[in-house]
Amino acid sequence: MSSKLIERGEDLFVGWLDAPSTAGDSARIQLGVCDVHTGALREILTLGEGIDNHCGPAFALDGHNRLHAMIGAHHGPFLYRWSDDPASVGAWSDPEPLGPADTYPSMVVDKSGTLHLALRHRDDRWQLLYRRKPRNNPWSEPLVIAVSPVPGYNHYMHSLTVGPTGHLH
């Protein structure tokens, strides 16, 4: 539902989930750094862990070349991270928890640098939530967009994009 490939200069950043090293361990949320011309993998960084295959990352690149990542969570808090030098594991921000019971992040950034996040939230009925993070500001409180009309499993298949006029879709 969100970008797993980001091109920046000579780098192509690719996100994926790697299986646990041993049975029962957490899935690893990976970031590969590839040569944009050849596709050759230069570096693999682990950005976090998840409990299962629902913990894939969401990436967005802002107008200042900062790479933003929303990682982890399958009914737990997401971890928000960012980096101005994403190819260096030490250049990533500390994880900022964002939750409490969320999954399936869809994230985009607009021309002003505001991050927009849609997600599925677990409650007594599944909810579709929206949050935003204006540049250099904290994340907003969640806004409920939809609530499942019936109990039981619900998946919204939500995704976000910013159109050429700057409107959020």
GROMACS .gro file of C-alpha atoms in nm, residues 20-165:
model
  146
   20PRO     CA    1   1.344  -1.481   1.088
   21SER     CA    2   1.695  -1.624   1.124
   22THR     CA    3   1.553  -1.906   1.335
   23ALA     CA    4   1.199  -2.031   1.387
   24GLY     CA    5   1.010  -1.819   1.638
   25ASP     CA    6   1.227  -1.510   1.596
   26SER     CA    7   1.100  -1.179   1.458
   27ALA     CA    8   1.088  -1.089   1.090
   28ARG     CA    9   1.358  -0.837   0.999
   29ILE     CA   10   1.258  -0.513   0.827
   30GLN     CA   11   1.533  -0.454   0.573
   31LEU     CA   12   1.655  -0.165   0.360
   32GLY     CA   13   1.873  -0.247   0.062
   33VAL     CA   14   2.091   0.019  -0.097
   34CYS     CA   15   2.141  -0.050  -0.468
   35ASP     CA   16   2.328   0.121  -0.748
   36VAL     CA   17   2.057   0.302  -0.943
   37HIS     CA   18   2.220   0.224  -1.280
   38THR     CA   19   2.319  -0.141  -1.239
   39GLY     CA   20   2.082  -0.253  -0.966
   40ALA     CA   21   2.377  -0.404  -0.778
   41LEU     CA   22   2.310  -0.436  -0.405
   42ARG     CA   23   2.571  -0.238  -0.211
   43GLU     CA   24   2.441  -0.252   0.145
   44ILE     CA   25   2.167  -0.412   0.357
   45LEU     CA   26   2.053  -0.240   0.674
   46THR     CA   27   1.807  -0.372   0.932
   47LEU     CA   28   1.569  -0.092   1.032
   48GLY     CA   29   1.363  -0.291   1.280
   49GLU     CA   30   1.172  -0.609   1.349
   50GLY     CA   31   0.817  -0.727   1.313
   51ILE     CA   32   0.614  -1.014   1.449
   52ASP     CA   33   0.507  -1.155   1.111
   53ASN     CA   34   0.466  -1.087   0.739
   54HIS     CA   35   0.231  -0.791   0.798
   55CYS     CA   36   0.514  -0.562   0.909
   56GLY     CA   37   0.648  -0.434   0.577
   57PRO     CA   38   0.796  -0.083   0.565
   58ALA     CA   39   0.650   0.230   0.407
   59PHE     CA   40   0.893   0.488   0.265
   60ALA     CA   41   0.865   0.852   0.157
   61LEU     CA   42   1.136   1.089   0.032
   62ASP     CA   43   1.081   1.458   0.102
   63GLY     CA   44   1.201   1.760  -0.094
   64HIS     CA   45   1.510   1.789   0.128
   65ASN     CA   46   1.625   1.433   0.038
   66ARG     CA   47   1.531   1.299   0.381
   67LEU     CA   48   1.407   0.940   0.368
   68HIS     CA   49   1.120   0.863   0.606
   69ALA     CA   50   1.026   0.509   0.709
   70MET     CA   51   0.725   0.370   0.893
   71ILE     CA   52   0.810   0.019   1.006
   72GLY     CA   53   0.685  -0.270   1.210
   73ALA     CA   54   0.361  -0.335   1.385
   74HIS     CA   55   0.090  -0.580   1.332
   75HIS     CA   56  -0.150  -0.459   1.597
   76GLY     CA   57   0.120  -0.278   1.792
   77PRO     CA   58   0.289   0.061   1.761
   78PHE     CA   59   0.457   0.156   1.435
   79LEU     CA   60   0.813   0.282   1.458
   80TYR     CA   61   0.878   0.604   1.265
   81ARG     CA   62   1.237   0.668   1.158
   82TRP     CA   63   1.412   0.909   0.920
   83SER     CA   64   1.758   0.966   0.778
   84ASP     CA   65   1.942   1.227   0.572
   85ASP     CA   66   2.204   0.959   0.490
   86PRO     CA   67   1.993   0.642   0.456
   87ALA     CA   68   2.283   0.423   0.338
   88SER     CA   69   2.446   0.457   0.683
   89VAL     CA   70   2.283   0.257   0.963
   90GLY     CA   71   2.418   0.505   1.223
   91ALA     CA   72   2.254   0.801   1.047
   92TRP     CA   73   1.898   0.682   1.112
   93SER     CA   74   1.695   0.850   1.385
   94ASP     CA   75   1.597   0.656   1.693
   95PRO     CA   76   1.263   0.481   1.644
   96GLU     CA   77   0.962   0.690   1.751
   97PRO     CA   78   0.666   0.471   1.854
   98LEU     CA   79   0.334   0.560   1.695
   99GLY     CA   80   0.034   0.349   1.780
  100PRO     CA   81  -0.099   0.177   1.985
  101ALA     CA   82  -0.257  -0.104   1.776
  102ASP     CA   83  -0.191  -0.039   1.408
  103THR     CA   84  -0.098  -0.216   1.087
  104TYR     CA   85  -0.068  -0.159   0.711
  105PRO     CA   86   0.095   0.186   0.683
  106SER     CA   87   0.046   0.393   0.370
  107MET     CA   88   0.263   0.705   0.375
  108VAL     CA   89   0.333   0.991   0.133
  109VAL     CA   90   0.491   1.335   0.159
  110ASP     CA   91   0.359   1.653  -0.005
  111LYS     CA   92   0.549   1.952  -0.149
  112SER     CA   93   0.550   2.134   0.187
  113GLY     CA   94   0.719   1.835   0.353
  114THR     CA   95   0.411   1.718   0.543
  115LEU     CA   96   0.395   1.342   0.586
  116HIS     CA   97   0.051   1.182   0.547
  117LEU     CA   98  -0.021   0.841   0.696
  118ALA     CA   99  -0.324   0.614   0.653
  119LEU     CA  100  -0.342   0.297   0.859
  120ARG     CA  101  -0.566   0.025   0.989
  121HIS     CA  102  -0.630   0.036   1.363
  122ARG     CA  103  -0.754  -0.246   1.582
  123ASP     CA  104  -1.038  -0.159   1.818
  124ASP     CA  105  -1.372  -0.321   1.897
  125ARG     CA  106  -1.432  -0.270   1.521
  126TRP     CA  107  -1.154  -0.214   1.265
  127GLN     CA  108  -1.089   0.151   1.189
  128LEU     CA  109  -0.921   0.340   0.908
  129LEU     CA  110  -0.718   0.626   1.058
  130TYR     CA  111  -0.531   0.925   0.915
  131ARG     CA  112  -0.241   1.115   1.073
  132ARG     CA  113  -0.009   1.384   0.948
  133LYS     CA  114   0.329   1.521   1.044
  134PRO     CA  115   0.409   1.871   0.919
  135ARG     CA  116   0.780   1.928   0.860
  136ASN     CA  117   0.969   1.972   1.191
  137ASN     CA  118   0.653   1.906   1.395
  138PRO     CA  119   0.514   1.606   1.581
  139TRP     CA  120   0.258   1.361   1.443
  140SER     CA  121  -0.105   1.467   1.474
  141GLU     CA  122  -0.353   1.271   1.677
  142PRO     CA  123  -0.535   1.006   1.470
  143LEU     CA  124  -0.846   1.107   1.278
  144VAL     CA  125  -1.100   0.829   1.225
  145ILE     CA  126  -1.190   0.807   0.854
  146ALA     CA  127  -1.399   0.488   0.862
  147VAL     CA  128  -1.523   0.229   1.110
  148SER     CA  129  -1.621  -0.121   1.005
  149PRO     CA  130  -2.001  -0.149   1.018
  150VAL     CA  131  -1.982  -0.510   1.140
  151PRO     CA  132  -1.758  -0.697   1.383
  152GLY     CA  133  -1.496  -0.930   1.244
  153TYR     CA  134  -1.202  -0.895   1.013
  154ASN     CA  135  -1.178  -0.590   0.788
  155HIS     CA  136  -0.900  -0.468   0.559
  156TYR     CA  137  -0.944  -0.130   0.390
  157MET     CA  138  -0.686  -0.171   0.111
  158HIS     CA  139  -0.602   0.195   0.165
  159SER     CA  140  -0.329   0.378  -0.019
  160LEU     CA  141  -0.227   0.742  -0.051
  161THR     CA  142  -0.079   0.952  -0.326
  162VAL     CA  143  -0.020   1.322  -0.388
  163GLY     CA  144  -0.138   1.440  -0.728
  164PRO     CA  145   0.037   1.692  -0.956
  165THR     CA  146  -0.172   1.977  -0.810
   0.00000   0.00000   0.00000
